[in-house]
mmCIF file of C-alpha atoms in Angstrom:
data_model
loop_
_atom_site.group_PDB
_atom_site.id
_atom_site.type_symbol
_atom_site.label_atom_id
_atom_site.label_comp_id
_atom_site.label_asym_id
_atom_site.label_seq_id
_atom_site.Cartn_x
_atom_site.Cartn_y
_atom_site.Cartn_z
ATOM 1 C CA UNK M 1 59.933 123.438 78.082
ATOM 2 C CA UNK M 2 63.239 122.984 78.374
ATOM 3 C CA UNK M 3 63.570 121.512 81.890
ATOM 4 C CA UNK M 4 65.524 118.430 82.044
ATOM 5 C CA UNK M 5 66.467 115.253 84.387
ATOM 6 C CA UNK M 6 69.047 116.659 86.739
ATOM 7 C CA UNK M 7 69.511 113.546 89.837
ATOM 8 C CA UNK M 8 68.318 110.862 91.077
ATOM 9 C CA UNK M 9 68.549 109.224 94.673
ATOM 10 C CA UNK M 10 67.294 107.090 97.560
ATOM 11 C CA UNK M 11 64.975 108.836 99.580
ATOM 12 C CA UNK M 12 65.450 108.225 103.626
ATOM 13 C CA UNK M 13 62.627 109.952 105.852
ATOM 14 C CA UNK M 14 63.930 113.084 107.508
ATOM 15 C CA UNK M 15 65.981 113.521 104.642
ATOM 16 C CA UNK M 16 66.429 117.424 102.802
ATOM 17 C CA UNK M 17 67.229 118.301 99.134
ATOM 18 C CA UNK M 18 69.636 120.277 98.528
ATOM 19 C CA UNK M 19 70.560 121.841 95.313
ATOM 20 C CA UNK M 20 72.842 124.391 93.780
ATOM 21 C CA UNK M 21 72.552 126.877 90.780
ATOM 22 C CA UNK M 22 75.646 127.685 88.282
ATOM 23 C CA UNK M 23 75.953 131.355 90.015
ATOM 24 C CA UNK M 24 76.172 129.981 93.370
ATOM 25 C CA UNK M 25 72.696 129.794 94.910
ATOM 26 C CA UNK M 26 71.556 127.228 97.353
ATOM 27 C CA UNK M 27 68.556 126.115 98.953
ATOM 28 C CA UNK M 28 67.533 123.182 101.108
ATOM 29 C CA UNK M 29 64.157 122.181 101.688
ATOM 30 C CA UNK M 30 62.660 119.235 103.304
ATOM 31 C CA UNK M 31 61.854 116.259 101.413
ATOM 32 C CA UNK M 32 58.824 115.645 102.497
ATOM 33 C CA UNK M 33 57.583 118.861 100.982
ATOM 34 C CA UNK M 34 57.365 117.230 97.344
ATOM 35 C CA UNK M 35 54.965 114.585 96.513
ATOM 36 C CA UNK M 36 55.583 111.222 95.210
ATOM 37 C CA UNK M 37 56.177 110.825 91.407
ATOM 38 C CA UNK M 38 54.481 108.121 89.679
ATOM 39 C CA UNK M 39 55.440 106.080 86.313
ATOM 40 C CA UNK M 40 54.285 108.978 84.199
ATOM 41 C CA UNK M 41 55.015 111.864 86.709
ATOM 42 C CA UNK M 42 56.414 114.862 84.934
ATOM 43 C CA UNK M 43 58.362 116.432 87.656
ATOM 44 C CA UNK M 44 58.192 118.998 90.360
ATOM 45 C CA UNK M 45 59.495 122.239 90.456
ATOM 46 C CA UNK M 46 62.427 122.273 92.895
ATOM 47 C CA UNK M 47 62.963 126.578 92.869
ATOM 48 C CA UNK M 48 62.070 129.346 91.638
ATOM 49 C CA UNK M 49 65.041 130.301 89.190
ATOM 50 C CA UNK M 50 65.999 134.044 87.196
ATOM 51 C CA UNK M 51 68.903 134.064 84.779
ATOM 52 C CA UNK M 52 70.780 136.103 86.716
ATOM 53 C CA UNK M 53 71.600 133.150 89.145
ATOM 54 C CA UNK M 54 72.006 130.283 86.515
ATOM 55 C CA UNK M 55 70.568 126.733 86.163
ATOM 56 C CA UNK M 56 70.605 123.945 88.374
ATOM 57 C CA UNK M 57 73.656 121.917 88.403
ATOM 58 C CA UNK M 58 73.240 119.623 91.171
ATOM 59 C CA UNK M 59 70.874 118.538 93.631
ATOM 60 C CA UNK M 60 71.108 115.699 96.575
ATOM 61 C CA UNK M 61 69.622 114.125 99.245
ATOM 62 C CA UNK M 62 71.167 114.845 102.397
ATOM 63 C CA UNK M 63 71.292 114.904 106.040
ATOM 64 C CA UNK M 64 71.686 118.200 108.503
ATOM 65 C CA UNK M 65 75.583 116.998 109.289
ATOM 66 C CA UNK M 66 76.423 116.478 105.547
ATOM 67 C CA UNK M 67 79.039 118.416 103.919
ATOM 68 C CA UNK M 68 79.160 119.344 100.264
ATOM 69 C CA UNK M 69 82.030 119.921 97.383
ATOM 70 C CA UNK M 70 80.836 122.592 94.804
ATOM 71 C CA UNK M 71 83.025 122.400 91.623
ATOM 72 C CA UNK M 72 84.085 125.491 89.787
ATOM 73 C CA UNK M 73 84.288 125.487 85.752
ATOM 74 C CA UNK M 74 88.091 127.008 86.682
ATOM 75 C CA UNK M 75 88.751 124.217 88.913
ATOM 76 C CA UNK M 76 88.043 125.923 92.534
ATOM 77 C CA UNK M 77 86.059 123.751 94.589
ATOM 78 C CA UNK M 78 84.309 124.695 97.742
ATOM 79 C CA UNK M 79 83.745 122.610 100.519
ATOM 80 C CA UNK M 80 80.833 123.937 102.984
ATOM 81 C CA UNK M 81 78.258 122.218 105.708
ATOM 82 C CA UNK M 82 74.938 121.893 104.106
ATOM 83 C CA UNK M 83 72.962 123.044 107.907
ATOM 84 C CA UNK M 84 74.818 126.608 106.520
ATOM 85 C CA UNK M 85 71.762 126.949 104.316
ATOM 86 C CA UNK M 86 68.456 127.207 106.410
ATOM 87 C CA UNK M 87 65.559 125.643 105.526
ATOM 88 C CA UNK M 88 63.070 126.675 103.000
ATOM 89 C CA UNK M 89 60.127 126.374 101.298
ATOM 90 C CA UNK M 90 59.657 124.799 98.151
ATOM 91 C CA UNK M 91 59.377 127.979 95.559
ATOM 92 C CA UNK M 92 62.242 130.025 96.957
ATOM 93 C CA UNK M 93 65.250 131.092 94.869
ATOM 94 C CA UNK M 94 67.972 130.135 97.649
ATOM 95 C CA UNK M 95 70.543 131.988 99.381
ATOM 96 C CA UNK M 96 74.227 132.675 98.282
ATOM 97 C CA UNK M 97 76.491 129.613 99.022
ATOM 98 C CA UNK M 98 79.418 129.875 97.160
ATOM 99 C CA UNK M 99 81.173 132.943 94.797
ATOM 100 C CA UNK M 100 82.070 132.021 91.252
ATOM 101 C CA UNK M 101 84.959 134.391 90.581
ATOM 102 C CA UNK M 102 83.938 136.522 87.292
ATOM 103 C CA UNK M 103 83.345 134.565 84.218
ATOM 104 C CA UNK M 104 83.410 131.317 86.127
ATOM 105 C CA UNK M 105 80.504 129.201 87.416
ATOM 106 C CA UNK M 106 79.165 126.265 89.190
ATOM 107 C CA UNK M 107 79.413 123.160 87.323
ATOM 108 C CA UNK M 108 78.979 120.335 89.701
ATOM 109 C CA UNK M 109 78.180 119.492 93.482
ATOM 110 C CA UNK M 110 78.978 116.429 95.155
ATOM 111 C CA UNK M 111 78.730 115.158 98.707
ATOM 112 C CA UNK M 112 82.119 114.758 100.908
ATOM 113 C CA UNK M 113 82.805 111.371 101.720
ATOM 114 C CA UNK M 114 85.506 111.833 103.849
ATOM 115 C CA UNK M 115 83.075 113.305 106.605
ATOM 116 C CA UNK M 116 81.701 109.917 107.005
ATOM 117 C CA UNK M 117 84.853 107.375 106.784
ATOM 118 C CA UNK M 118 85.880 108.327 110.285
ATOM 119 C CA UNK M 119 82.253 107.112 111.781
ATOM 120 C CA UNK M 120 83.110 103.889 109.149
ATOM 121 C CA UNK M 121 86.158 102.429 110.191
ATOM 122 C CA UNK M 122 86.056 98.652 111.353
ATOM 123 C CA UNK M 123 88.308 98.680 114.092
ATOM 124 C CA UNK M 124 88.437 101.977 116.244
ATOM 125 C CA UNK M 125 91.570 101.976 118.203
ATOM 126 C CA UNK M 126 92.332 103.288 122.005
ATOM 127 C CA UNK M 127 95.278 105.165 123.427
ATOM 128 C CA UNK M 128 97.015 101.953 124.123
ATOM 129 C CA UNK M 129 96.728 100.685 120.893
ATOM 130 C CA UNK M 130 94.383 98.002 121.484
ATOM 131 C CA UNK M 131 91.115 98.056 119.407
ATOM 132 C CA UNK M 132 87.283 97.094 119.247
ATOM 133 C CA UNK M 133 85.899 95.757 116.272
ATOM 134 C CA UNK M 134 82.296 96.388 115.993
ATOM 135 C CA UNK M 135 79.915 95.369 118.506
ATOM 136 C CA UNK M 136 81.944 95.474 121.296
ATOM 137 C CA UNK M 137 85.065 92.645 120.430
ATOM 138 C CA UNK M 138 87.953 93.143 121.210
ATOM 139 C CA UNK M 139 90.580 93.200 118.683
ATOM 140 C CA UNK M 140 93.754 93.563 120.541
ATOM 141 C CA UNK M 141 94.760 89.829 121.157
ATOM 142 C CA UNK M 142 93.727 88.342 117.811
ATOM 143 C CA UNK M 143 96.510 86.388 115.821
ATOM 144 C CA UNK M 144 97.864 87.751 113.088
ATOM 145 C CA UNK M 145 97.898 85.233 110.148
ATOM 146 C CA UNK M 146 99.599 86.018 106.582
ATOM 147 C CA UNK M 147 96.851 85.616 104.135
ATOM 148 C CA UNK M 148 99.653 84.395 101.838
ATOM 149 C CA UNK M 149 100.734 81.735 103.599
ATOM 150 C CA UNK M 150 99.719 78.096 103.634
ATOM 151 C CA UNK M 151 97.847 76.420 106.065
ATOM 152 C CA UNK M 152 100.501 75.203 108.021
ATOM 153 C CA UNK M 153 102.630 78.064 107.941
ATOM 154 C CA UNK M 154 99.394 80.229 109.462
ATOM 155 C CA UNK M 155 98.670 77.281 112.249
ATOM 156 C CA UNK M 156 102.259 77.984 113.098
ATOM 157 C CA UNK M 157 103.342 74.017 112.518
ATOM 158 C CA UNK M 158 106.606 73.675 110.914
ATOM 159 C CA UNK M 159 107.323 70.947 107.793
ATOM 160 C CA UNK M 160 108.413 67.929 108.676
ATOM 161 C CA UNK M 161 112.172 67.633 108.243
ATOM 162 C CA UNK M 162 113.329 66.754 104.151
ATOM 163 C CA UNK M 163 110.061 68.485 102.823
ATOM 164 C CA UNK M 164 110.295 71.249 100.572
ATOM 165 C CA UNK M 165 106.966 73.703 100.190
ATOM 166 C CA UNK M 166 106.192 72.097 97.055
ATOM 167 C CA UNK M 167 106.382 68.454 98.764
ATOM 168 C CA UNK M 168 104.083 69.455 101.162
#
């Protein structure tokens, strides 16, 4: 009674949930520790919770190297590696992860992005400025074409003499 939808997400093997209370408890536990749900599943319980440490206001999916923002009611936000919380069982409460000053609390987690753009980039560039692109090709003595210009501007042909760009 009472219990509610509070995430979804895709589900990669190895994976852990995480998931954080309003008072700043955390646990992560390994996905594979909770059964599948079927079409009329009614959910599994994710922790044990007590008052004193709040709701849940956030769970995710994540991987040993993620990192996670915890959002304060006040506005702090917390940024913290999720391999900070060890891994537990199923029906634990969770350990302390972050400190909600008095008379403020957890109101949302999210993961941090920006950990990840770095590994994302397309071309990765060395200390003499020349780059790779993925697999391997090398970047450094490509053209560089306006993506404005017209066709024979980027070929690098000049108009024949008396034309005007809109005689072309």
């Amino acid at each position: 009674e009472g219990d509610e939808l509070l995430s979804t997400d895709v589900v990669e093997e190895g994976s852990d949930l995480f998931v954080v209370t309003e008072g700043g408890f955390a646990k992560r536990t390994r996905i594979d520790e909770y059964r599948v749900q079927g079409r009329g599943g009614l959910g599994i319980k994710v922790a044990n919770l007590v008052e004193a440490r709040g709701d849940l206001v956030g769970a995710l999916v994540t991987e040993a190297d993620d990192e996670v923002l915890v959002i304060m009611e006040r506005g702090k936000i917390v940024r913290s590696a999720v391999d900070e919380v060890n891994l537990t069982g199923r029906n634990t409460q969770g350990v302390t992860f972050a400190k909600p000053d008095k008379g403020d609390r957890i109101i949302a987690v999210a993961r941090n992005v920006e950990r990840r753009l770095g590994e994302d980039r397309d071309t990765v560039e060395g200390e003499d400025g020349t780059g790779t692109a993925p697999g391997g090709t090398d970047t450094s003595s490509a053209p560089i074409t306006d993506p404005t210009a017209s066709s024979d501007e980027a070929s690098g042909t000049e108009p024949a003499p008396g034309t005007t760009e809109e005689t072309r």
